[in-house]
Coordinates of C-alpha atoms in Angstrom, one line a residue:
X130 CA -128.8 -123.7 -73.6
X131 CA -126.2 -121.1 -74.8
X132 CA -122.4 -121.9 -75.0
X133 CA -120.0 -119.4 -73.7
X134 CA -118.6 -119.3 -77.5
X135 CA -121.4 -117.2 -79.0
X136 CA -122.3 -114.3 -76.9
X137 CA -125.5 -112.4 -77.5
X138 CA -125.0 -108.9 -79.2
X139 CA -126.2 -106.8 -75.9
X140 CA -123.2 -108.9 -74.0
X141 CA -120.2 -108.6 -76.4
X142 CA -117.8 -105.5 -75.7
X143 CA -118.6 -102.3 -77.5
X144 CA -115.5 -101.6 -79.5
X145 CA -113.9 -98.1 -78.9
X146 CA -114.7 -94.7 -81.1
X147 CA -111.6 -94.0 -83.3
X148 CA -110.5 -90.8 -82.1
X149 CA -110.5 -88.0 -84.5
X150 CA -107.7 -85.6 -85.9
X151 CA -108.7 -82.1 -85.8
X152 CA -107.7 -79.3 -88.1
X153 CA -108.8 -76.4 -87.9
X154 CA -107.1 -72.6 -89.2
X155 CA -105.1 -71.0 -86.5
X156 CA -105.3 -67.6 -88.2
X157 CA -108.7 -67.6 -89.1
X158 CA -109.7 -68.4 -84.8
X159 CA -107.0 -65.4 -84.2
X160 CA -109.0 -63.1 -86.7
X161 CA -113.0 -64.2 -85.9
X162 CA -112.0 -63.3 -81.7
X163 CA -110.4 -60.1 -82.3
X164 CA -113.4 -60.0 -85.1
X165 CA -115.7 -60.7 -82.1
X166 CA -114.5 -58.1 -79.4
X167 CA -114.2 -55.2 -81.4
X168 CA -118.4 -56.3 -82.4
X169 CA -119.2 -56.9 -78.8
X170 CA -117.1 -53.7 -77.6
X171 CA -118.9 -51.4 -79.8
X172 CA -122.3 -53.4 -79.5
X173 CA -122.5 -53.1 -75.9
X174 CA -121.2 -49.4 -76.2
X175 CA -124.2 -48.6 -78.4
X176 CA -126.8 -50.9 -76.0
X177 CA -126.0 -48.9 -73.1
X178 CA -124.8 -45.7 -73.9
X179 CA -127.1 -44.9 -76.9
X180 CA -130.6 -43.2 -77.6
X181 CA -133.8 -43.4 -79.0
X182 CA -133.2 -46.7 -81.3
X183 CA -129.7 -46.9 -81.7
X184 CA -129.7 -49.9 -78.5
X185 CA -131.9 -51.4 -81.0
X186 CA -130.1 -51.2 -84.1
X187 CA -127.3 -52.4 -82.2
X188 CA -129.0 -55.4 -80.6
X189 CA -130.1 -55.9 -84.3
X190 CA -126.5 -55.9 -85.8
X191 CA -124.7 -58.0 -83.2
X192 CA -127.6 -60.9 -83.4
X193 CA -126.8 -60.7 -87.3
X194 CA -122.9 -60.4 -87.0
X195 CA -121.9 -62.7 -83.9
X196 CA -123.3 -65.9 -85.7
X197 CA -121.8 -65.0 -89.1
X198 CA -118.1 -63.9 -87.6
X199 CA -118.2 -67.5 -86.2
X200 CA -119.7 -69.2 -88.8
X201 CA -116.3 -68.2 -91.0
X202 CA -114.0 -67.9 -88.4
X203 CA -114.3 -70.1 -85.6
X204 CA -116.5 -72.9 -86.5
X205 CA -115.0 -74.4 -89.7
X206 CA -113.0 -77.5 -88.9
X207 CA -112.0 -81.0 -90.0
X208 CA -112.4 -84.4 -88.5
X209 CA -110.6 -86.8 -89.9
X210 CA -110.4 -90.4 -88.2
X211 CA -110.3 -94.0 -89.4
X212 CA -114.0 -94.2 -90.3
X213 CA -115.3 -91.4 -92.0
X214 CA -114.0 -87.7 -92.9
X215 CA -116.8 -85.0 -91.1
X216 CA -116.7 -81.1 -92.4
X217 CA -117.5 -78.4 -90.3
X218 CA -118.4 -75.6 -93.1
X219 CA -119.8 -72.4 -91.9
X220 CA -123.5 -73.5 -92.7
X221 CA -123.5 -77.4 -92.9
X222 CA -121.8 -80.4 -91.8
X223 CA -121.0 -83.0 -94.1
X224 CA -119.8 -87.0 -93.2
X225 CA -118.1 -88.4 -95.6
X226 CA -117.3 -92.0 -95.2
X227 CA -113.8 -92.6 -97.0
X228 CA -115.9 -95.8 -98.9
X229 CA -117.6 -92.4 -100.4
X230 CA -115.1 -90.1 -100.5
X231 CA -113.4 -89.8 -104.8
X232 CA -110.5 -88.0 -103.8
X233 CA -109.4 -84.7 -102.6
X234 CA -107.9 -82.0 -104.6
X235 CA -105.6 -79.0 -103.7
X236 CA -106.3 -75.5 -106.3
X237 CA -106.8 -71.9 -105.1
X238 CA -109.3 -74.4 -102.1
X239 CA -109.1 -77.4 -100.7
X240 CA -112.2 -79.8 -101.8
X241 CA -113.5 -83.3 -101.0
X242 CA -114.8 -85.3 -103.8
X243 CA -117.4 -87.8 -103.7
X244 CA -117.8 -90.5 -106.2
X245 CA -121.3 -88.9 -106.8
X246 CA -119.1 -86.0 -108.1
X247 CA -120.2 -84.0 -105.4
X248 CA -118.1 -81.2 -103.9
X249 CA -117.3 -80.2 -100.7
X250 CA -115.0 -77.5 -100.2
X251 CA -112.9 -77.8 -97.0
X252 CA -113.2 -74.2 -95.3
X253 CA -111.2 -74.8 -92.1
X254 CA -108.0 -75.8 -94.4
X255 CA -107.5 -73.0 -96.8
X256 CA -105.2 -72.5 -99.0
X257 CA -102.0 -70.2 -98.7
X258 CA -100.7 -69.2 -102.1
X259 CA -97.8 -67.5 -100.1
X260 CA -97.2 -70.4 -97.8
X261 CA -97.0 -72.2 -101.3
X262 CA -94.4 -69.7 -102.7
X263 CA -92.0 -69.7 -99.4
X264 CA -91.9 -73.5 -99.7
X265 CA -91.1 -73.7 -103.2
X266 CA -88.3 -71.0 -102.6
X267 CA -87.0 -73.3 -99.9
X268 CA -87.1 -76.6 -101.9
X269 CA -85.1 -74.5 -104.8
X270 CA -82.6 -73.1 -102.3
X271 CA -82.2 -76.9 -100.7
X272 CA -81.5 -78.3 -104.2
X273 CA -79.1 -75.3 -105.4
X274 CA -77.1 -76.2 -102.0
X275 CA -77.4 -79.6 -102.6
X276 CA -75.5 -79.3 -106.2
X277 CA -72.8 -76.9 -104.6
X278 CA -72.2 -79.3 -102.5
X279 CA -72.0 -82.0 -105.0
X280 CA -69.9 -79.8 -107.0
X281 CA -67.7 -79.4 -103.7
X282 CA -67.1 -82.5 -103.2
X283 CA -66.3 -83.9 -106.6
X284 CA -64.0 -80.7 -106.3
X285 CA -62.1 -81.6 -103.3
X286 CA -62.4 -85.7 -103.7
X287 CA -61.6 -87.9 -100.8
X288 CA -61.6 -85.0 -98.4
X289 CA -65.6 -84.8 -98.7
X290 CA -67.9 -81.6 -99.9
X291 CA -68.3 -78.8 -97.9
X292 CA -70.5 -79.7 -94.4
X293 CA -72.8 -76.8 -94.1
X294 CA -74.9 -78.4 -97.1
X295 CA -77.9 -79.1 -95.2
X296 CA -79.4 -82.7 -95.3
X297 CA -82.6 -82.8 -97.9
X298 CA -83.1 -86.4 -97.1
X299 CA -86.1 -85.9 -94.8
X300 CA -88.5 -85.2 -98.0
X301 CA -88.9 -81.1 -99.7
X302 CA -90.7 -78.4 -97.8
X303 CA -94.3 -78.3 -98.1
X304 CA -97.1 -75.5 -96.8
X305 CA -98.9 -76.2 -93.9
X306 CA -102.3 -76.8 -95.8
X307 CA -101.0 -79.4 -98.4
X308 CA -99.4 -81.3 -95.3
X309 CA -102.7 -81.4 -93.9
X310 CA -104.0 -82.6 -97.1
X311 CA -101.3 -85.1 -96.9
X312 CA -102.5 -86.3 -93.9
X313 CA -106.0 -86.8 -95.3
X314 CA -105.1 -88.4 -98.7
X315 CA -103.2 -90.8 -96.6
X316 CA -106.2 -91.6 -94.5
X317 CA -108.1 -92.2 -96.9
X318 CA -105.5 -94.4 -99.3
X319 CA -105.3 -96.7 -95.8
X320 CA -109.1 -96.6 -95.3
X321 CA -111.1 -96.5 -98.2
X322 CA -111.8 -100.2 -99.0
X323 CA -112.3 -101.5 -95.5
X324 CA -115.6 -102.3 -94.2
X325 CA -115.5 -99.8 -91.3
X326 CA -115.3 -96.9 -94.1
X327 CA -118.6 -97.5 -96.1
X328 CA -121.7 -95.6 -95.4
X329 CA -123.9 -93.0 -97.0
X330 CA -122.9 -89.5 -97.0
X331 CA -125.0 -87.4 -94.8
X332 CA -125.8 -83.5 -94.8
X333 CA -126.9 -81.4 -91.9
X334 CA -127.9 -77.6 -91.9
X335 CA -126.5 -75.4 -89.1
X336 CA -129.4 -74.1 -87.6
X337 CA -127.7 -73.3 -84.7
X338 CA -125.8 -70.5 -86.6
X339 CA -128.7 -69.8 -89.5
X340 CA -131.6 -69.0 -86.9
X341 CA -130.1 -66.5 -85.3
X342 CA -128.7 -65.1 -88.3
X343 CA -132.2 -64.9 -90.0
X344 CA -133.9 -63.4 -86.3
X345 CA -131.3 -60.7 -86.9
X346 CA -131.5 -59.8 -90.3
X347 CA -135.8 -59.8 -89.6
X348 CA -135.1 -57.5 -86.9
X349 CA -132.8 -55.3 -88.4
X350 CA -135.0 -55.1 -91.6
X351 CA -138.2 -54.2 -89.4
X352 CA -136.3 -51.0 -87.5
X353 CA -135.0 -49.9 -90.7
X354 CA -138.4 -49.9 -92.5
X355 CA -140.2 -48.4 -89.6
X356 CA -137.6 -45.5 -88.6

């Protein structure tokens, strides 16, 4: 006889998924469809309107390119949620449970580090060494304002500093990217030790993007030898 205390596992509630934050590169989706129509524009151009082997050699090239524009382009992203940080490179996807996860690093990329010592770099975050620039140029302007305006008001005592000294308060300027990795460092400070965040990493090959790839490259390497 079972008391209504202990419930077996089947009957106790299945707690909800944590739902993910998504980052992905706005300018690299821009680039890989405009990448994409110009391939299929010219593809299809040369499939119907060509001779002798040229459809071919065009079939060839587009079953090459397609899956490699959106390998780089389109398909890199970041899921980030309370759990476990998953990367969506161009050729594997990577779970990183923050219980795993060393740290992550900003450079010329952004990387994942695992307490193995394993890297990861993060394609669908990359960095923008001009973003980085503009925001340092803003945080110097801020702070030069800031001290005229200090100098202002110690100038004109109890009648205050000048008000068009903007409020620097809400924290400096930062690039997009390093917000993002912000974000993540932040997740992971919150979510490292708990229970929830342990795990092994895992690895998975994209063979939804490598098989095509490899039929194309075959194909095009067989009508080159034979013409």
């Amino acid at each position: 006889m079972t008391t209504p205390d202990h419930q077996s596992p089947a009957s106790r509630p299945v707690m909800p998924a944590a739902r993910d934050r998504i980052y992905r590169s706005p300018m690299g989706i821009v680039g890989g469809v405009l990448v994409l129509a110009l391939v299929v524009w010219l593809g299809c151009d040369a499939l119907f309107r060509g001779h002798g082997r040229v459809p071919w050699l065009a079939l060839a090239v587009m079953i090459l390119v397609v899956p490699l524009v959106t390998a780089f382009t389109l398909r890199p992203a970041v899921f980030a949620n309370q759990e476990r940080l998953r990367v969506r490179n161009p050729f594997r996807v990577i779970v990183l449970p923050w219980g795993e996860l060393a740290t992550l690093r900003s450079g010329y990329s952004n990387e994942a580090l695992a307490t193995s010592g394993t890297k990861f770099q993060l394609w669908a975050i990359p960095v923008s060494l001009r973003a980085r620039k503009r925001a340092a140029n803003k945080r110097a302007k801020a702070a030069a304002q800031a001290a005229r305006g200090a100098q202002g008001g110690n100038r004109f005592g109890m009648f205050g500093g000048d008000a068009s000294v903007p409020d620097v308060s809400a924290g400096p300027a930062r690039a997009e990217s390093d917000k993002i990795m912000d974000d993540l460092r932040d997740l992971h400070e919150r979510h490292g030790e708990a229970e929830h965040a342990q795990g092994e990493i895992t690895t998975r090959w994209s063979y939804e993007i490598l098989i095509p790839t490899l039929a194309g490259a075959v194909l095009l390497a067989v009508l080159l030898i034979t013409g």
